[in-house]
Amino acid sequence: QVQLVESGGGLVQPGGSLRLSCAASGSIFSIRAMGWYRQAPGKQRELVATITSVGNADIAGSVKGRFTSSRDNAKNTVYLQMNSLKPEDTAVYYCNAVIRDYELGAFKTYWGQGTQVTVSS
């Protein structure tokens, strides 16, 4: 059984920073891409960042220059560093990962449960 668990969300003032973490655990054989999505109330889920197994990150234009993503393969963990946060960044942030586990033997996309980020004064 593979699980993704996010952490690091919370309430922050405009202009502040947060760092989200997402750790994958379970019978993991290998992990390909990992990524972050967000969903604001009444809006569709949107891609925020993706990062390959070798650390090449692609950041959405709406947050480029403010958000960065990195990963620690030894810890099966992906991070989202969010700086200069704006009220419009308020959303539930989800991580996902393409993982091959020992039981299925095939790659499958897994999702975390989401973590709330609220940017407000």
mmCIF file with all atom_site columns, C-alpha atoms in Angstrom:
data_model
loop_
_atom_site.group_PDB
_atom_site.id
_atom_site.type_symbol
_atom_site.label_atom_id
_atom_site.label_alt_id
_atom_site.label_comp_id
_atom_site.label_asym_id
_atom_site.label_entity_id
_atom_site.label_seq_id
_atom_site.pdbx_PDB_ins_code
_atom_site.Cartn_x
_atom_site.Cartn_y
_atom_site.Cartn_z
_atom_site.occupancy
_atom_site.B_iso_or_equiv
_atom_site.pdbx_formal_charge
_atom_site.auth_seq_id
_atom_site.auth_comp_id
_atom_site.auth_asym_id
_atom_site.auth_atom_id
_atom_site.pdbx_PDB_model_num
ATOM 1   C CA . GLN A 1 1   ? 0.000   0.000  0.000   1.00 0.00 ? 1   GLN A CA 1
ATOM 2   C CA . VAL A 1 2   ? 1.402   3.382  -1.079  1.00 0.00 ? 2   VAL A CA 1
ATOM 3   C CA . GLN A 1 3   ? 0.516   6.602  0.701   1.00 0.00 ? 3   GLN A CA 1
ATOM 4   C CA . LEU A 1 4   ? 1.290   10.272 0.125   1.00 0.00 ? 4   LEU A CA 1
ATOM 5   C CA . VAL A 1 5   ? 1.088   12.538 3.146   1.00 0.00 ? 5   VAL A CA 1
ATOM 6   C CA . GLU A 1 6   ? 1.305   16.326 2.831   1.00 0.00 ? 6   GLU A CA 1
ATOM 7   C CA . SER A 1 7   ? 2.270   18.720 5.598   1.00 0.00 ? 7   SER A CA 1
ATOM 8   C CA . GLY A 1 8   ? 3.177   22.361 6.094   1.00 0.00 ? 8   GLY A CA 1
ATOM 9   C CA . GLY A 1 9   ? -0.041  24.148 5.209   1.00 0.00 ? 9   GLY A CA 1
ATOM 10  C CA . GLY A 1 10  ? -1.582  26.842 7.344   1.00 0.00 ? 10  GLY A CA 1
ATOM 11  C CA . LEU A 1 11  ? -2.508  30.489 7.636   1.00 0.00 ? 11  LEU A CA 1
ATOM 12  C CA . VAL A 1 12  ? -0.015  33.082 6.480   1.00 0.00 ? 12  VAL A CA 1
ATOM 13  C CA . GLN A 1 13  ? -0.133  36.818 5.844   1.00 0.00 ? 13  GLN A CA 1
ATOM 14  C CA . PRO A 1 14  ? 0.251   38.229 2.330   1.00 0.00 ? 14  PRO A CA 1
ATOM 15  C CA . GLY A 1 15  ? 3.913   38.405 1.428   1.00 0.00 ? 15  GLY A CA 1
ATOM 16  C CA . GLY A 1 16  ? 4.757   35.517 3.720   1.00 0.00 ? 16  GLY A CA 1
ATOM 17  C CA . SER A 1 17  ? 6.223   32.103 2.980   1.00 0.00 ? 17  SER A CA 1
ATOM 18  C CA . LEU A 1 18  ? 5.300   28.484 3.524   1.00 0.00 ? 18  LEU A CA 1
ATOM 19  C CA . ARG A 1 19  ? 7.025   25.234 2.700   1.00 0.00 ? 19  ARG A CA 1
ATOM 20  C CA . LEU A 1 20  ? 4.896   22.222 1.901   1.00 0.00 ? 20  LEU A CA 1
ATOM 21  C CA . SER A 1 21  ? 6.212   18.678 2.123   1.00 0.00 ? 21  SER A CA 1
ATOM 22  C CA . CYS A 1 22  ? 4.830   15.482 0.688   1.00 0.00 ? 22  CYS A CA 1
ATOM 23  C CA . ALA A 1 23  ? 6.263   12.140 1.738   1.00 0.00 ? 23  ALA A CA 1
ATOM 24  C CA . ALA A 1 24  ? 5.553   8.893  -0.078  1.00 0.00 ? 24  ALA A CA 1
ATOM 25  C CA . SER A 1 25  ? 5.617   5.670  1.906   1.00 0.00 ? 25  SER A CA 1
ATOM 26  C CA . GLY A 1 26  ? 4.789   2.010  1.459   1.00 0.00 ? 26  GLY A CA 1
ATOM 27  C CA . SER A 1 27  ? 6.020   -0.709 -0.856  1.00 0.00 ? 27  SER A CA 1
ATOM 28  C CA . ILE A 1 28  ? 7.672   1.679  -3.299  1.00 0.00 ? 28  ILE A CA 1
ATOM 29  C CA . PHE A 1 29  ? 9.893   0.309  -6.030  1.00 0.00 ? 29  PHE A CA 1
ATOM 30  C CA . SER A 1 30  ? 10.495  3.575  -7.852  1.00 0.00 ? 30  SER A CA 1
ATOM 31  C CA . ILE A 1 31  ? 9.036   7.064  -8.279  1.00 0.00 ? 31  ILE A CA 1
ATOM 32  C CA . ARG A 1 32  ? 8.892   8.960  -11.521 1.00 0.00 ? 32  ARG A CA 1
ATOM 33  C CA . ALA A 1 33  ? 7.471   12.492 -11.599 1.00 0.00 ? 33  ALA A CA 1
ATOM 34  C CA . MET A 1 34  ? 6.076   14.163 -8.524  1.00 0.00 ? 34  MET A CA 1
ATOM 35  C CA . GLY A 1 35  ? 3.929   17.239 -8.540  1.00 0.00 ? 35  GLY A CA 1
ATOM 36  C CA . TRP A 1 36  ? 1.755   19.772 -6.813  1.00 0.00 ? 36  TRP A CA 1
ATOM 37  C CA . TYR A 1 37  ? -1.771  20.869 -7.689  1.00 0.00 ? 37  TYR A CA 1
ATOM 38  C CA . ARG A 1 38  ? -4.118  23.263 -5.981  1.00 0.00 ? 38  ARG A CA 1
ATOM 39  C CA . GLN A 1 39  ? -7.842  23.796 -5.907  1.00 0.00 ? 39  GLN A CA 1
ATOM 40  C CA . ALA A 1 40  ? -9.486  26.998 -4.739  1.00 0.00 ? 40  ALA A CA 1
ATOM 41  C CA . PRO A 1 41  ? -13.174 27.104 -3.769  1.00 0.00 ? 41  PRO A CA 1
ATOM 42  C CA . GLY A 1 42  ? -15.387 27.043 -6.830  1.00 0.00 ? 42  GLY A CA 1
ATOM 43  C CA . LYS A 1 43  ? -12.452 26.506 -9.184  1.00 0.00 ? 43  LYS A CA 1
ATOM 44  C CA . GLN A 1 44  ? -10.950 23.560 -11.007 1.00 0.00 ? 44  GLN A CA 1
ATOM 45  C CA . ARG A 1 45  ? -7.824  21.870 -9.757  1.00 0.00 ? 45  ARG A CA 1
ATOM 46  C CA . GLU A 1 46  ? -4.776  23.394 -11.421 1.00 0.00 ? 46  GLU A CA 1
ATOM 47  C CA . LEU A 1 47  ? -1.203  22.295 -11.827 1.00 0.00 ? 47  LEU A CA 1
ATOM 48  C CA . VAL A 1 48  ? 1.319   24.239 -9.783  1.00 0.00 ? 48  VAL A CA 1
ATOM 49  C CA . ALA A 1 49  ? 4.581   22.349 -10.290 1.00 0.00 ? 49  ALA A CA 1
ATOM 50  C CA . THR A 1 50  ? 6.025   19.098 -11.503 1.00 0.00 ? 50  THR A CA 1
ATOM 51  C CA . ILE A 1 51  ? 9.459   17.680 -10.882 1.00 0.00 ? 51  ILE A CA 1
ATOM 52  C CA . THR A 1 52  ? 11.153  14.756 -12.595 1.00 0.00 ? 52  THR A CA 1
ATOM 53  C CA . SER A 1 53  ? 13.067  11.974 -10.903 1.00 0.00 ? 53  SER A CA 1
ATOM 54  C CA . VAL A 1 54  ? 16.321  13.815 -11.598 1.00 0.00 ? 54  VAL A CA 1
ATOM 55  C CA . GLY A 1 55  ? 15.065  17.078 -10.161 1.00 0.00 ? 55  GLY A CA 1
ATOM 56  C CA . ASN A 1 56  ? 14.033  19.071 -13.207 1.00 0.00 ? 56  ASN A CA 1
ATOM 57  C CA . ALA A 1 57  ? 11.143  21.262 -12.110 1.00 0.00 ? 57  ALA A CA 1
ATOM 58  C CA . ASP A 1 58  ? 8.476   22.931 -14.206 1.00 0.00 ? 58  ASP A CA 1
ATOM 59  C CA . ILE A 1 59  ? 6.557   25.722 -12.480 1.00 0.00 ? 59  ILE A CA 1
ATOM 60  C CA . ALA A 1 60  ? 3.187   27.132 -13.576 1.00 0.00 ? 60  ALA A CA 1
ATOM 61  C CA . GLY A 1 61  ? 3.327   30.621 -14.991 1.00 0.00 ? 61  GLY A CA 1
ATOM 62  C CA . SER A 1 62  ? 0.946   31.984 -12.349 1.00 0.00 ? 62  SER A CA 1
ATOM 63  C CA . VAL A 1 63  ? 3.450   31.237 -9.581  1.00 0.00 ? 63  VAL A CA 1
ATOM 64  C CA . LYS A 1 64  ? 6.768   31.283 -11.412 1.00 0.00 ? 64  LYS A CA 1
ATOM 65  C CA . GLY A 1 65  ? 9.312   33.423 -9.633  1.00 0.00 ? 65  GLY A CA 1
ATOM 66  C CA . ARG A 1 66  ? 7.555   32.916 -6.293  1.00 0.00 ? 66  ARG A CA 1
ATOM 67  C CA . PHE A 1 67  ? 7.275   29.125 -5.951  1.00 0.00 ? 67  PHE A CA 1
ATOM 68  C CA . THR A 1 68  ? 9.976   26.496 -6.330  1.00 0.00 ? 68  THR A CA 1
ATOM 69  C CA . SER A 1 69  ? 9.876   22.734 -6.060  1.00 0.00 ? 69  SER A CA 1
ATOM 70  C CA . SER A 1 70  ? 12.516  20.230 -5.062  1.00 0.00 ? 70  SER A CA 1
ATOM 71  C CA . ARG A 1 71  ? 12.684  16.601 -4.040  1.00 0.00 ? 71  ARG A CA 1
ATOM 72  C CA . ASP A 1 72  ? 14.750  14.323 -1.862  1.00 0.00 ? 72  ASP A CA 1
ATOM 73  C CA . ASN A 1 73  ? 14.780  10.904 -3.494  1.00 0.00 ? 73  ASN A CA 1
ATOM 74  C CA . ALA A 1 74  ? 16.377  9.277  -0.469  1.00 0.00 ? 74  ALA A CA 1
ATOM 75  C CA . LYS A 1 75  ? 13.345  10.335 1.573   1.00 0.00 ? 75  LYS A CA 1
ATOM 76  C CA . ASN A 1 76  ? 10.753  9.887  -1.226  1.00 0.00 ? 76  ASN A CA 1
ATOM 77  C CA . THR A 1 77  ? 9.714   13.459 -0.481  1.00 0.00 ? 77  THR A CA 1
ATOM 78  C CA . VAL A 1 78  ? 8.801   16.433 -2.644  1.00 0.00 ? 78  VAL A CA 1
ATOM 79  C CA . TYR A 1 79  ? 8.719   20.030 -1.443  1.00 0.00 ? 79  TYR A CA 1
ATOM 80  C CA . LEU A 1 80  ? 6.972   23.202 -2.547  1.00 0.00 ? 80  LEU A CA 1
ATOM 81  C CA . GLN A 1 81  ? 8.552   26.423 -1.330  1.00 0.00 ? 81  GLN A CA 1
ATOM 82  C CA . MET A 1 82  ? 6.060   29.258 -1.609  1.00 0.00 ? 82  MET A CA 1
ATOM 83  C CA . ASN A 1 83  ? 7.287   32.837 -1.209  1.00 0.00 ? 83  ASN A CA 1
ATOM 84  C CA . SER A 1 84  ? 5.594   36.219 -1.607  1.00 0.00 ? 84  SER A CA 1
ATOM 85  C CA . LEU A 1 85  ? 2.242   34.587 -1.056  1.00 0.00 ? 85  LEU A CA 1
ATOM 86  C CA . LYS A 1 86  ? -0.893  36.350 -2.253  1.00 0.00 ? 86  LYS A CA 1
ATOM 87  C CA . PRO A 1 87  ? -4.534  35.941 -1.204  1.00 0.00 ? 87  PRO A CA 1
ATOM 88  C CA . GLU A 1 88  ? -5.223  34.315 -4.579  1.00 0.00 ? 88  GLU A CA 1
ATOM 89  C CA . ASP A 1 89  ? -2.849  31.503 -3.621  1.00 0.00 ? 89  ASP A CA 1
ATOM 90  C CA . THR A 1 90  ? -5.414  30.377 -1.054  1.00 0.00 ? 90  THR A CA 1
ATOM 91  C CA . ALA A 1 91  ? -6.385  26.809 -1.915  1.00 0.00 ? 91  ALA A CA 1
ATOM 92  C CA . VAL A 1 92  ? -6.102  23.198 -0.915  1.00 0.00 ? 92  VAL A CA 1
ATOM 93  C CA . TYR A 1 93  ? -2.757  21.950 -2.170  1.00 0.00 ? 93  TYR A CA 1
ATOM 94  C CA . TYR A 1 94  ? -2.407  18.344 -3.288  1.00 0.00 ? 94  TYR A CA 1
ATOM 95  C CA . CYS A 1 95  ? 0.681   16.403 -4.179  1.00 0.00 ? 95  CYS A CA 1
ATOM 96  C CA . ASN A 1 96  ? 0.804   13.502 -6.561  1.00 0.00 ? 96  ASN A CA 1
ATOM 97  C CA . ALA A 1 97  ? 3.401   11.028 -7.665  1.00 0.00 ? 97  ALA A CA 1
ATOM 98  C CA . VAL A 1 98  ? 3.780   8.369  -10.329 1.00 0.00 ? 98  VAL A CA 1
ATOM 99  C CA . ILE A 1 99  ? 4.906   5.322  -8.416  1.00 0.00 ? 99  ILE A CA 1
ATOM 100 C CA . ARG A 1 100 ? 5.689   1.731  -9.201  1.00 0.00 ? 100 ARG A CA 1
ATOM 101 C CA . ASP A 1 101 ? 5.160   -0.485 -6.213  1.00 0.00 ? 101 ASP A CA 1
ATOM 102 C CA . TYR A 1 102 ? 6.377   -3.985 -5.571  1.00 0.00 ? 102 TYR A CA 1
ATOM 103 C CA . GLU A 1 103 ? 2.889   -5.526 -5.594  1.00 0.00 ? 103 GLU A CA 1
ATOM 104 C CA . LEU A 1 104 ? 1.347   -4.184 -8.808  1.00 0.00 ? 104 LEU A CA 1
ATOM 105 C CA . GLY A 1 105 ? 4.567   -3.968 -10.758 1.00 0.00 ? 105 GLY A CA 1
ATOM 106 C CA . ALA A 1 106 ? 3.195   -1.099 -12.831 1.00 0.00 ? 106 ALA A CA 1
ATOM 107 C CA . PHE A 1 107 ? 3.313   2.661  -12.497 1.00 0.00 ? 107 PHE A CA 1
ATOM 108 C CA . LYS A 1 108 ? 0.261   4.311  -11.012 1.00 0.00 ? 108 LYS A CA 1
ATOM 109 C CA . THR A 1 109 ? -0.585  7.880  -10.000 1.00 0.00 ? 109 THR A CA 1
ATOM 110 C CA . TYR A 1 110 ? -1.181  8.430  -6.306  1.00 0.00 ? 110 TYR A CA 1
ATOM 111 C CA . TRP A 1 111 ? -2.604  11.522 -4.589  1.00 0.00 ? 111 TRP A CA 1
ATOM 112 C CA . GLY A 1 112 ? -2.229  12.973 -1.141  1.00 0.00 ? 112 GLY A CA 1
ATOM 113 C CA . GLN A 1 113 ? -5.157  14.056 0.987   1.00 0.00 ? 113 GLN A CA 1
ATOM 114 C CA . GLY A 1 114 ? -4.474  17.765 0.544   1.00 0.00 ? 114 GLY A CA 1
ATOM 115 C CA . THR A 1 115 ? -3.342  20.532 2.866   1.00 0.00 ? 115 THR A CA 1
ATOM 116 C CA . GLN A 1 116 ? -5.050  23.899 3.273   1.00 0.00 ? 116 GLN A CA 1
ATOM 117 C CA . VAL A 1 117 ? -3.112  27.079 2.554   1.00 0.00 ? 117 VAL A CA 1
ATOM 118 C CA . THR A 1 118 ? -4.822  30.320 3.495   1.00 0.00 ? 118 THR A CA 1
ATOM 119 C CA . VAL A 1 119 ? -3.256  33.689 2.713   1.00 0.00 ? 119 VAL A CA 1
ATOM 120 C CA . SER A 1 120 ? -4.996  36.447 4.597   1.00 0.00 ? 120 SER A CA 1
ATOM 121 C CA . SER A 1 121 ? -4.292  39.410 6.807   1.00 0.00 ? 121 SER A CA 1
#
